[in-house]
Amino acid sequence: MKHSGMRIFTLIWFGQMVSLVGTAMTRFALLIWTYQQTGVATAVALLGFFAFIPYVLISPIAGVLIDRYDRRHIMILADLGAGVVTIGLLVMYRLGALQIWHLYVAEAVAGVFEAFQVPAYTAASTTMIPKGQYGRASGMRSMAEATSQIAAPMLAGLLVTLVDIDGVMMLDIATFLVAMATLLFVRFPLVPKADAAERRPLGHDLQTGFRYIVARRGLLGLLITFVGINLFAAITYFAILPTMILARSGGDEVALGSVQGALGVGALLGGLVMSVWGGPRRKIHGALGYTAVSFLCGDFLFAIGRTLPVWIVAAVASSFFIPLLIGSNRAIWQVKVPPDVQGRVFAAQGALQTAMIPLGYLIAGPLADKLFEPAMLPGGMW
């Protein structure tokens, strides 16, 4: 079945959104399970660490293969692999044999498949839609991610009480099938191979993405900026925030789910604005300006907040600007990088930006356990 323009992108976007919701439900349920089993933030933070490390290491190789082979096939195989990982966890849980280290292994394997799926999705979208629609398409992707943030905590919390964690994982597996089905019914536009990448040695192609970025000062400066942003975000939002909410609320899972849902609401609204508007004309202003506003709103309010209403306001205020900054940044790269090398360049970009996230998790876990969490408990310094 052949489609063109935004129709093919919208169909794929829908399937990926459904899959995102399923994956987020499983991760939320297993995050709570991990915290209940261990009671320490480091164990939770390590889930993220083991997910991101393979992504960083495998991305350069994935980028080469994305430029050599059909990006649709790569996305299908990545979705299939992620589904198999969930099936493995489901079997272990039903046998009563699931342990924390199993989750670390599963996250690592899933990270490998994500290293293929994410840059393939971004590179493929460049050839599907007109240049003027890049910002809107990015807004739609942010809406999908936000939908998973909103729906996953609520659905996972409800389903865990009704059908237990294994029921959540079974639903997750069904969502993978939806994503794969949408990919099976479309064809991606062909990408011209301007440099005959498929005939070059793998070692040469592994360097292409990095060399392309280093040779262009504007892209290199933008990348360095987002490397720093990702490190700070990993320490604050990804690793410390969940345990901070649990510590200040006395382990209230509803409070944590509400805050994560609020983060999703803000991102959904921001994604909606971006999908309709397309972002500012000068995308660099959006990439940097909205980043500053997001951190200022979120970090300040979370730092002074002691109650759920304040946390919800902080979550919505900070996450609203995230789709705007991500969309602006992504559009810059899609415009500046030729389609035939986007797999390698986007993989290199993703690897370098993402490398700071596991580092942030490693820093944040011990800080949360030894400093922040004790300080936030009743009678603590804060």
PDB file of N, CA and C in Angstrom, residues 147-239:
ATOM      1  N   THR A 147       1.266  11.738  25.284  1.00  0.00           N
ATOM      2  CA  THR A 147       0.115  10.858  25.504  1.00  0.00           C
ATOM      3  C   THR A 147       0.516   9.646  26.329  1.00  0.00           C
ATOM      4  N   SER A 148       1.694   9.104  26.040  1.00  0.00           N
ATOM      5  CA  SER A 148       2.165   7.958  26.823  1.00  0.00           C
ATOM      6  C   SER A 148       2.449   8.359  28.264  1.00  0.00           C
ATOM      7  N   GLN A 149       2.942   9.576  28.461  1.00  0.00           N
ATOM      8  CA  GLN A 149       3.199  10.049  29.822  1.00  0.00           C
ATOM      9  C   GLN A 149       1.910  10.210  30.615  1.00  0.00           C
ATOM     10  N   ILE A 150       0.868  10.665  29.936  1.00  0.00           N
ATOM     11  CA  ILE A 150      -0.406  10.880  30.623  1.00  0.00           C
ATOM     12  C   ILE A 150      -1.121   9.559  30.867  1.00  0.00           C
ATOM     13  N   ALA A 151      -1.225   8.761  29.811  1.00  0.00           N
ATOM     14  CA  ALA A 151      -2.032   7.549  29.894  1.00  0.00           C
ATOM     15  C   ALA A 151      -1.358   6.435  30.676  1.00  0.00           C
ATOM     16  N   ALA A 152      -0.037   6.305  30.516  1.00  0.00           N
ATOM     17  CA  ALA A 152       0.651   5.159  31.109  1.00  0.00           C
ATOM     18  C   ALA A 152       0.527   5.082  32.627  1.00  0.00           C
ATOM     19  N   PRO A 153       0.823   6.157  33.380  1.00  0.00           N
ATOM     20  CA  PRO A 153       0.711   6.037  34.838  1.00  0.00           C
ATOM     21  C   PRO A 153      -0.700   5.688  35.296  1.00  0.00           C
ATOM     22  N   MET A 154      -1.698   6.320  34.674  1.00  0.00           N
ATOM     23  CA  MET A 154      -3.076   6.057  35.083  1.00  0.00           C
ATOM     24  C   MET A 154      -3.498   4.640  34.723  1.00  0.00           C
ATOM     25  N   LEU A 155      -3.233   4.246  33.475  1.00  0.00           N
ATOM     26  CA  LEU A 155      -3.629   2.906  33.039  1.00  0.00           C
ATOM     27  C   LEU A 155      -2.848   1.824  33.775  1.00  0.00           C
ATOM     28  N   ALA A 156      -1.542   2.044  33.940  1.00  0.00           N
ATOM     29  CA  ALA A 156      -0.726   1.042  34.626  1.00  0.00           C
ATOM     30  C   ALA A 156      -1.168   0.886  36.075  1.00  0.00           C
ATOM     31  N   GLY A 157      -1.414   2.022  36.746  1.00  0.00           N
ATOM     32  CA  GLY A 157      -1.865   1.943  38.132  1.00  0.00           C
ATOM     33  C   GLY A 157      -3.182   1.200  38.265  1.00  0.00           C
ATOM     34  N   LEU A 158      -4.101   1.448  37.325  1.00  0.00           N
ATOM     35  CA  LEU A 158      -5.396   0.768  37.352  1.00  0.00           C
ATOM     36  C   LEU A 158      -5.254  -0.711  37.014  1.00  0.00           C
ATOM     37  N   LEU A 159      -4.496  -0.998  35.954  1.00  0.00           N
ATOM     38  CA  LEU A 159      -4.383  -2.378  35.492  1.00  0.00           C
ATOM     39  C   LEU A 159      -3.610  -3.265  36.466  1.00  0.00           C
ATOM     40  N   VAL A 160      -2.631  -2.695  37.156  1.00  0.00           N
ATOM     41  CA  VAL A 160      -1.879  -3.494  38.128  1.00  0.00           C
ATOM     42  C   VAL A 160      -2.802  -4.006  39.223  1.00  0.00           C
ATOM     43  N   THR A 161      -3.764  -3.176  39.631  1.00  0.00           N
ATOM     44  CA  THR A 161      -4.710  -3.611  40.667  1.00  0.00           C
ATOM     45  C   THR A 161      -5.723  -4.612  40.123  1.00  0.00           C
ATOM     46  N   LEU A 162      -6.002  -4.552  38.815  1.00  0.00           N
ATOM     47  CA  LEU A 162      -7.011  -5.435  38.224  1.00  0.00           C
ATOM     48  C   LEU A 162      -6.422  -6.733  37.680  1.00  0.00           C
ATOM     49  N   VAL A 163      -5.315  -6.626  36.951  1.00  0.00           N
ATOM     50  CA  VAL A 163      -4.772  -7.809  36.260  1.00  0.00           C
ATOM     51  C   VAL A 163      -3.299  -8.053  36.575  1.00  0.00           C
ATOM     52  N   ASP A 164      -2.752  -7.310  37.538  1.00  0.00           N
ATOM     53  CA  ASP A 164      -1.365  -7.473  37.972  1.00  0.00           C
ATOM     54  C   ASP A 164      -0.399  -7.007  36.867  1.00  0.00           C
ATOM     55  N   ILE A 165       0.889  -7.072  37.171  1.00  0.00           N
ATOM     56  CA  ILE A 165       1.908  -6.579  36.244  1.00  0.00           C
ATOM     57  C   ILE A 165       1.941  -7.398  34.956  1.00  0.00           C
ATOM     58  N   ASP A 166       1.673  -8.701  35.053  1.00  0.00           N
ATOM     59  CA  ASP A 166       1.706  -9.511  33.838  1.00  0.00           C
ATOM     60  C   ASP A 166       0.617  -9.103  32.854  1.00  0.00           C
ATOM     61  N   GLY A 167      -0.514  -8.628  33.352  1.00  0.00           N
ATOM     62  CA  GLY A 167      -1.560  -8.127  32.470  1.00  0.00           C
ATOM     63  C   GLY A 167      -1.119  -6.874  31.739  1.00  0.00           C
ATOM     64  N   VAL A 168      -0.378  -6.007  32.433  1.00  0.00           N
ATOM     65  CA  VAL A 168       0.161  -4.799  31.804  1.00  0.00           C
ATOM     66  C   VAL A 168       1.123  -5.178  30.682  1.00  0.00           C
ATOM     67  N   MET A 169       1.975  -6.151  30.937  1.00  0.00           N
ATOM     68  CA  MET A 169       2.944  -6.560  29.919  1.00  0.00           C
ATOM     69  C   MET A 169       2.265  -7.211  28.718  1.00  0.00           C
ATOM     70  N   MET A 170       1.194  -7.948  28.946  1.00  0.00           N
ATOM     71  CA  MET A 170       0.460  -8.547  27.829  1.00  0.00           C
ATOM     72  C   MET A 170      -0.149  -7.468  26.935  1.00  0.00           C
ATOM     73  N   LEU A 171      -0.671  -6.421  27.552  1.00  0.00           N
ATOM     74  CA  LEU A 171      -1.207  -5.308  26.769  1.00  0.00           C
ATOM     75  C   LEU A 171      -0.090  -4.608  26.000  1.00  0.00           C
ATOM     76  N   ASP A 172       1.067  -4.483  26.624  1.00  0.00           N
ATOM     77  CA  ASP A 172       2.223  -3.887  25.962  1.00  0.00           C
ATOM     78  C   ASP A 172       2.586  -4.671  24.703  1.00  0.00           C
ATOM     79  N   ILE A 173       2.576  -5.982  24.799  1.00  0.00           N
ATOM     80  CA  ILE A 173       2.885  -6.829  23.640  1.00  0.00           C
ATOM     81  C   ILE A 173       1.885  -6.585  22.511  1.00  0.00           C
ATOM     82  N   ALA A 174       0.622  -6.412  22.861  1.00  0.00           N
ATOM     83  CA  ALA A 174      -0.401  -6.128  21.849  1.00  0.00           C
ATOM     84  C   ALA A 174      -0.129  -4.799  21.145  1.00  0.00           C
ATOM     85  N   THR A 175       0.370  -3.808  21.886  1.00  0.00           N
ATOM     86  CA  THR A 175       0.657  -2.506  21.266  1.00  0.00           C
ATOM     87  C   THR A 175       1.826  -2.599  20.294  1.00  0.00           C
ATOM     88  N   PHE A 176       2.793  -3.467  20.570  1.00  0.00           N
ATOM     89  CA  PHE A 176       3.879  -3.679  19.611  1.00  0.00           C
ATOM     90  C   PHE A 176       3.333  -4.204  18.285  1.00  0.00           C
ATOM     91  N   LEU A 177       2.350  -5.073  18.359  1.00  0.00           N
ATOM     92  CA  LEU A 177       1.754  -5.631  17.147  1.00  0.00           C
ATOM     93  C   LEU A 177       1.060  -4.543  16.326  1.00  0.00           C
ATOM     94  N   VAL A 178       0.429  -3.583  17.009  1.00  0.00           N
ATOM     95  CA  VAL A 178      -0.210  -2.467  16.309  1.00  0.00           C
ATOM     96  C   VAL A 178       0.836  -1.656  15.549  1.00  0.00           C
ATOM     97  N   ALA A 179       1.949  -1.347  16.217  1.00  0.00           N
ATOM     98  CA  ALA A 179       3.006  -0.565  15.577  1.00  0.00           C
ATOM     99  C   ALA A 179       3.570  -1.291  14.362  1.00  0.00           C
ATOM    100  N   MET A 180       3.794  -2.580  14.496  1.00  0.00           N
ATOM    101  CA  MET A 180       4.325  -3.357  13.378  1.00  0.00           C
ATOM    102  C   MET A 180       3.328  -3.435  12.226  1.00  0.00           C
ATOM    103  N   ALA A 181       2.047  -3.540  12.545  1.00  0.00           N
ATOM    104  CA  ALA A 181       1.024  -3.627  11.503  1.00  0.00           C
ATOM    105  C   ALA A 181       0.994  -2.366  10.649  1.00  0.00           C
ATOM    106  N   THR A 182       1.114  -1.192  11.284  1.00  0.00           N
ATOM    107  CA  THR A 182       1.100   0.055  10.510  1.00  0.00           C
ATOM    108  C   THR A 182       2.306   0.136   9.583  1.00  0.00           C
ATOM    109  N   LEU A 183       3.445  -0.374  10.034  1.00  0.00           N
ATOM    110  CA  LEU A 183       4.645  -0.347   9.198  1.00  0.00           C
ATOM    111  C   LEU A 183       4.558  -1.330   8.038  1.00  0.00           C
ATOM    112  N   LEU A 184       3.851  -2.423   8.236  1.00  0.00           N
ATOM    113  CA  LEU A 184       3.734  -3.437   7.189  1.00  0.00           C
ATOM    114  C   LEU A 184       2.889  -2.964   6.014  1.00  0.00           C
ATOM    115  N   PHE A 185       2.010  -1.978   6.238  1.00  0.00           N
ATOM    116  CA  PHE A 185       1.075  -1.552   5.199  1.00  0.00           C
ATOM    117  C   PHE A 185       1.515  -0.295   4.458  1.00  0.00           C
ATOM    118  N   VAL A 186       2.749   0.151   4.685  1.00  0.00           N
ATOM    119  CA  VAL A 186       3.226   1.347   3.997  1.00  0.00           C
ATOM    120  C   VAL A 186       4.573   1.069   3.341  1.00  0.00           C
ATOM    121  N   ARG A 187       4.986   1.975   2.463  1.00  0.00           N
ATOM    122  CA  ARG A 187       6.318   1.941   1.871  1.00  0.00           C
ATOM    123  C   ARG A 187       6.950   3.309   2.056  1.00  0.00           C
ATOM    124  N   PHE A 188       8.233   3.317   2.373  1.00  0.00           N
ATOM    125  CA  PHE A 188       8.942   4.578   2.556  1.00  0.00           C
ATOM    126  C   PHE A 188       9.519   5.051   1.222  1.00  0.00           C
ATOM    127  N   PRO A 189       9.607   6.367   1.005  1.00  0.00           N
ATOM    128  CA  PRO A 189      10.269   6.876  -0.201  1.00  0.00           C
ATOM    129  C   PRO A 189      11.728   6.422  -0.241  1.00  0.00           C
ATOM    130  N   LEU A 190      12.236   6.163  -1.436  1.00  0.00           N
ATOM    131  CA  LEU A 190      13.623   5.746  -1.588  1.00  0.00           C
ATOM    132  C   LEU A 190      14.559   6.909  -1.302  1.00  0.00           C
ATOM    133  N   VAL A 191      15.690   6.607  -0.688  1.00  0.00           N
ATOM    134  CA  VAL A 191      16.692   7.623  -0.379  1.00  0.00           C
ATOM    135  C   VAL A 191      17.854   7.464  -1.348  1.00  0.00           C
ATOM    136  N   PRO A 192      18.199   8.506  -2.121  1.00  0.00           N
ATOM    137  CA  PRO A 192      19.336   8.398  -3.045  1.00  0.00           C
ATOM    138  C   PRO A 192      20.639   8.190  -2.288  1.00  0.00           C
ATOM    139  N   LYS A 193      21.470   7.270  -2.759  1.00  0.00           N
ATOM    140  CA  LYS A 193      22.750   6.974  -2.117  1.00  0.00           C
ATOM    141  C   LYS A 193      23.841   7.793  -2.805  1.00  0.00           C
ATOM    142  N   ALA A 194      23.973   9.040  -2.352  1.00  0.00           N
ATOM    143  CA  ALA A 194      24.889   9.951  -3.025  1.00  0.00           C
ATOM    144  C   ALA A 194      26.344   9.530  -2.892  1.00  0.00           C
ATOM    145  N   ASP A 195      26.703   8.862  -1.781  1.00  0.00           N
ATOM    146  CA  ASP A 195      28.106   8.519  -1.578  1.00  0.00           C
ATOM    147  C   ASP A 195      28.356   7.018  -1.589  1.00  0.00           C
ATOM    148  N   ALA A 196      27.383   6.252  -2.084  1.00  0.00           N
ATOM    149  CA  ALA A 196      27.526   4.790  -2.164  1.00  0.00           C
ATOM    150  C   ALA A 196      27.962   4.206  -0.833  1.00  0.00           C
ATOM    151  N   ALA A 197      27.265   4.607   0.224  1.00  0.00           N
ATOM    152  CA  ALA A 197      27.666   4.230   1.577  1.00  0.00           C
ATOM    153  C   ALA A 197      27.700   2.727   1.770  1.00  0.00           C
ATOM    154  N   GLU A 198      26.824   2.031   1.039  1.00  0.00           N
ATOM    155  CA  GLU A 198      26.738   0.598   1.267  1.00  0.00           C
ATOM    156  C   GLU A 198      27.986  -0.150   0.808  1.00  0.00           C
ATOM    157  N   ARG A 199      28.850   0.488   0.001  1.00  0.00           N
ATOM    158  CA  ARG A 199      30.042  -0.195  -0.498  1.00  0.00           C
ATOM    159  C   ARG A 199      31.299   0.188   0.278  1.00  0.00           C
ATOM    160  N   ARG A 200      31.187   1.063   1.246  1.00  0.00           N
ATOM    161  CA  ARG A 200      32.342   1.493   2.010  1.00  0.00           C
ATOM    162  C   ARG A 200      32.541   0.606   3.231  1.00  0.00           C
ATOM    163  N   PRO A 201      33.793   0.508   3.721  1.00  0.00           N
ATOM    164  CA  PRO A 201      34.045  -0.296   4.919  1.00  0.00           C
ATOM    165  C   PRO A 201      33.267   0.247   6.112  1.00  0.00           C
ATOM    166  N   LEU A 202      32.873  -0.656   6.987  1.00  0.00           N
ATOM    167  CA  LEU A 202      32.101  -0.257   8.159  1.00  0.00           C
ATOM    168  C   LEU A 202      32.859   0.752   9.007  1.00  0.00           C
ATOM    169  N   GLY A 203      34.168   0.547   9.167  1.00  0.00           N
ATOM    170  CA  GLY A 203      34.958   1.456   9.992  1.00  0.00           C
ATOM    171  C   GLY A 203      34.916   2.888   9.484  1.00  0.00           C
ATOM    172  N   HIS A 204      34.932   3.049   8.162  1.00  0.00           N
ATOM    173  CA  HIS A 204      34.859   4.394   7.577  1.00  0.00           C
ATOM    174  C   HIS A 204      33.511   5.035   7.864  1.00  0.00           C
ATOM    175  N   ASP A 205      32.451   4.264   7.663  1.00  0.00           N
ATOM    176  CA  ASP A 205      31.107   4.809   7.855  1.00  0.00           C
ATOM    177  C   ASP A 205      30.808   5.122   9.319  1.00  0.00           C
ATOM    178  N   LEU A 206      31.447   4.402  10.239  1.00  0.00           N
ATOM    179  CA  LEU A 206      31.232   4.684  11.659  1.00  0.00           C
ATOM    180  C   LEU A 206      31.688   6.093  12.019  1.00  0.00           C
ATOM    181  N   GLN A 207      32.643   6.617  11.273  1.00  0.00           N
ATOM    182  CA  GLN A 207      33.181   7.945  11.561  1.00  0.00           C
ATOM    183  C   GLN A 207      32.446   9.058  10.821  1.00  0.00           C
ATOM    184  N   THR A 208      31.668   8.696   9.806  1.00  0.00           N
ATOM    185  CA  THR A 208      31.052   9.702   8.940  1.00  0.00           C
ATOM    186  C   THR A 208      30.171  10.672   9.703  1.00  0.00           C
ATOM    187  N   GLY A 209      29.296  10.155  10.555  1.00  0.00           N
ATOM    188  CA  GLY A 209      28.382  11.019  11.292  1.00  0.00           C
ATOM    189  C   GLY A 209      29.111  12.002  12.181  1.00  0.00           C
ATOM    190  N   PHE A 210      30.118  11.517  12.900  1.00  0.00           N
ATOM    191  CA  PHE A 210      30.877  12.387  13.799  1.00  0.00           C
ATOM    192  C   PHE A 210      31.665  13.431  13.010  1.00  0.00           C
ATOM    193  N   ARG A 211      32.286  12.997  11.906  1.00  0.00           N
ATOM    194  CA  ARG A 211      33.044  13.942  11.085  1.00  0.00           C
ATOM    195  C   ARG A 211      32.148  15.027  10.503  1.00  0.00           C
ATOM    196  N   TYR A 212      30.968  14.644  10.086  1.00  0.00           N
ATOM    197  CA  TYR A 212      30.035  15.617   9.513  1.00  0.00           C
ATOM    198  C   TYR A 212      29.708  16.706  10.533  1.00  0.00           C
ATOM    199  N   ILE A 213      29.453  16.302  11.770  1.00  0.00           N
ATOM    200  CA  ILE A 213      29.094  17.266  12.815  1.00  0.00           C
ATOM    201  C   ILE A 213      30.276  18.157  13.165  1.00  0.00           C
ATOM    202  N   VAL A 214      31.454  17.559  13.363  1.00  0.00           N
ATOM    203  CA  VAL A 214      32.638  18.326  13.754  1.00  0.00           C
ATOM    204  C   VAL A 214      33.006  19.353  12.689  1.00  0.00           C
ATOM    205  N   ALA A 215      32.766  19.033  11.427  1.00  0.00           N
ATOM    206  CA  ALA A 215      33.121  19.934  10.329  1.00  0.00           C
ATOM    207  C   ALA A 215      32.181  21.127  10.215  1.00  0.00           C
ATOM    208  N   ARG A 216      31.095  21.123  10.956  1.00  0.00           N
ATOM    209  CA  ARG A 216      30.109  22.211  10.881  1.00  0.00           C
ATOM    210  C   ARG A 216      29.928  22.820  12.264  1.00  0.00           C
ATOM    211  N   ARG A 217      30.506  23.997  12.454  1.00  0.00           N
ATOM    212  CA  ARG A 217      30.580  24.607  13.788  1.00  0.00           C
ATOM    213  C   ARG A 217      29.208  24.868  14.387  1.00  0.00           C
ATOM    214  N   GLY A 218      28.246  25.238  13.546  1.00  0.00           N
ATOM    215  CA  GLY A 218      26.913  25.514  14.066  1.00  0.00           C
ATOM    216  C   GLY A 218      26.271  24.280  14.669  1.00  0.00           C
ATOM    217  N   LEU A 219      26.317  23.167  13.942  1.00  0.00           N
ATOM    218  CA  LEU A 219      25.749  21.922  14.455  1.00  0.00           C
ATOM    219  C   LEU A 219      26.527  21.422  15.666  1.00  0.00           C
ATOM    220  N   LEU A 220      27.849  21.579  15.633  1.00  0.00           N
ATOM    221  CA  LEU A 220      28.667  21.137  16.769  1.00  0.00           C
ATOM    222  C   LEU A 220      28.329  21.932  18.026  1.00  0.00           C
ATOM    223  N   GLY A 221      28.182  23.245  17.879  1.00  0.00           N
ATOM    224  CA  GLY A 221      27.817  24.070  19.031  1.00  0.00           C
ATOM    225  C   GLY A 221      26.451  23.714  19.583  1.00  0.00           C
ATOM    226  N   LEU A 222      25.503  23.455  18.686  1.00  0.00           N
ATOM    227  CA  LEU A 222      24.161  23.064  19.122  1.00  0.00           C
ATOM    228  C   LEU A 222      24.209  21.720  19.843  1.00  0.00           C
ATOM    229  N   LEU A 223      25.004  20.801  19.324  1.00  0.00           N
ATOM    230  CA  LEU A 223      25.123  19.487  19.951  1.00  0.00           C
ATOM    231  C   LEU A 223      25.731  19.596  21.348  1.00  0.00           C
ATOM    232  N   ILE A 224      26.797  20.373  21.489  1.00  0.00           N
ATOM    233  CA  ILE A 224      27.432  20.536  22.802  1.00  0.00           C
ATOM    234  C   ILE A 224      26.445  21.124  23.801  1.00  0.00           C
ATOM    235  N   THR A 225      25.644  22.075  23.354  1.00  0.00           N
ATOM    236  CA  THR A 225      24.637  22.676  24.235  1.00  0.00           C
ATOM    237  C   THR A 225      23.653  21.630  24.733  1.00  0.00           C
ATOM    238  N   PHE A 226      23.159  20.787  23.840  1.00  0.00           N
ATOM    239  CA  PHE A 226      22.172  19.785  24.242  1.00  0.00           C
ATOM    240  C   PHE A 226      22.801  18.622  25.012  1.00  0.00           C
ATOM    241  N   VAL A 227      24.089  18.409  24.852  1.00  0.00           N
ATOM    242  CA  VAL A 227      24.784  17.438  25.703  1.00  0.00           C
ATOM    243  C   VAL A 227      24.715  17.895  27.161  1.00  0.00           C
ATOM    244  N   GLY A 228      24.989  19.180  27.396  1.00  0.00           N
ATOM    245  CA  GLY A 228      24.890  19.718  28.752  1.00  0.00           C
ATOM    246  C   GLY A 228      23.471  19.696  29.283  1.00  0.00           C
ATOM    247  N   ILE A 229      22.515  20.012  28.426  1.00  0.00           N
ATOM    248  CA  ILE A 229      21.108  19.990  28.832  1.00  0.00           C
ATOM    249  C   ILE A 229      20.695  18.586  29.256  1.00  0.00           C
ATOM    250  N   ASN A 230      21.101  17.588  28.489  1.00  0.00           N
ATOM    251  CA  ASN A 230      20.724  16.212  28.811  1.00  0.00           C
ATOM    252  C   ASN A 230      21.333  15.740  30.124  1.00  0.00           C
ATOM    253  N   LEU A 231      22.561  16.152  30.414  1.00  0.00           N
ATOM    254  CA  LEU A 231      23.179  15.771  31.688  1.00  0.00           C
ATOM    255  C   LEU A 231      22.385  16.344  32.857  1.00  0.00           C
ATOM    256  N   PHE A 232      22.042  17.614  32.765  1.00  0.00           N
ATOM    257  CA  PHE A 232      21.296  18.255  33.847  1.00  0.00           C
ATOM    258  C   PHE A 232      19.900  17.661  33.970  1.00  0.00           C
ATOM    259  N   ALA A 233      19.261  17.384  32.834  1.00  0.00           N
ATOM    260  CA  ALA A 233      17.917  16.802  32.863  1.00  0.00           C
ATOM    261  C   ALA A 233      17.934  15.400  33.454  1.00  0.00           C
ATOM    262  N   ALA A 234      18.979  14.630  33.150  1.00  0.00           N
ATOM    263  CA  ALA A 234      19.068  13.269  33.688  1.00  0.00           C
ATOM    264  C   ALA A 234      19.187  13.287  35.203  1.00  0.00           C
ATOM    265  N   ILE A 235      19.976  14.223  35.717  1.00  0.00           N
ATOM    266  CA  ILE A 235      20.166  14.304  37.166  1.00  0.00           C
ATOM    267  C   ILE A 235      18.881  14.738  37.861  1.00  0.00           C
ATOM    268  N   THR A 236      18.204  15.719  37.286  1.00  0.00           N
ATOM    269  CA  THR A 236      17.036  16.292  37.964  1.00  0.00           C
ATOM    270  C   THR A 236      15.741  15.560  37.632  1.00  0.00           C
ATOM    271  N   TYR A 237      15.323  15.616  36.379  1.00  0.00           N
ATOM    272  CA  TYR A 237      13.995  15.115  36.013  1.00  0.00           C
ATOM    273  C   TYR A 237      13.931  13.591  35.946  1.00  0.00           C
ATOM    274  N   PHE A 238      14.957  12.952  35.381  1.00  0.00           N
ATOM    275  CA  PHE A 238      14.871  11.516  35.140  1.00  0.00           C
ATOM    276  C   PHE A 238      15.131  10.693  36.391  1.00  0.00           C
ATOM    277  N   ALA A 239      16.135  11.080  37.184  1.00  0.00           N
ATOM    278  CA  ALA A 239      16.562  10.234  38.295  1.00  0.00           C
ATOM    279  C   ALA A 239      16.078  10.727  39.653  1.00  0.00           C
TER     280      ALA A 239
END
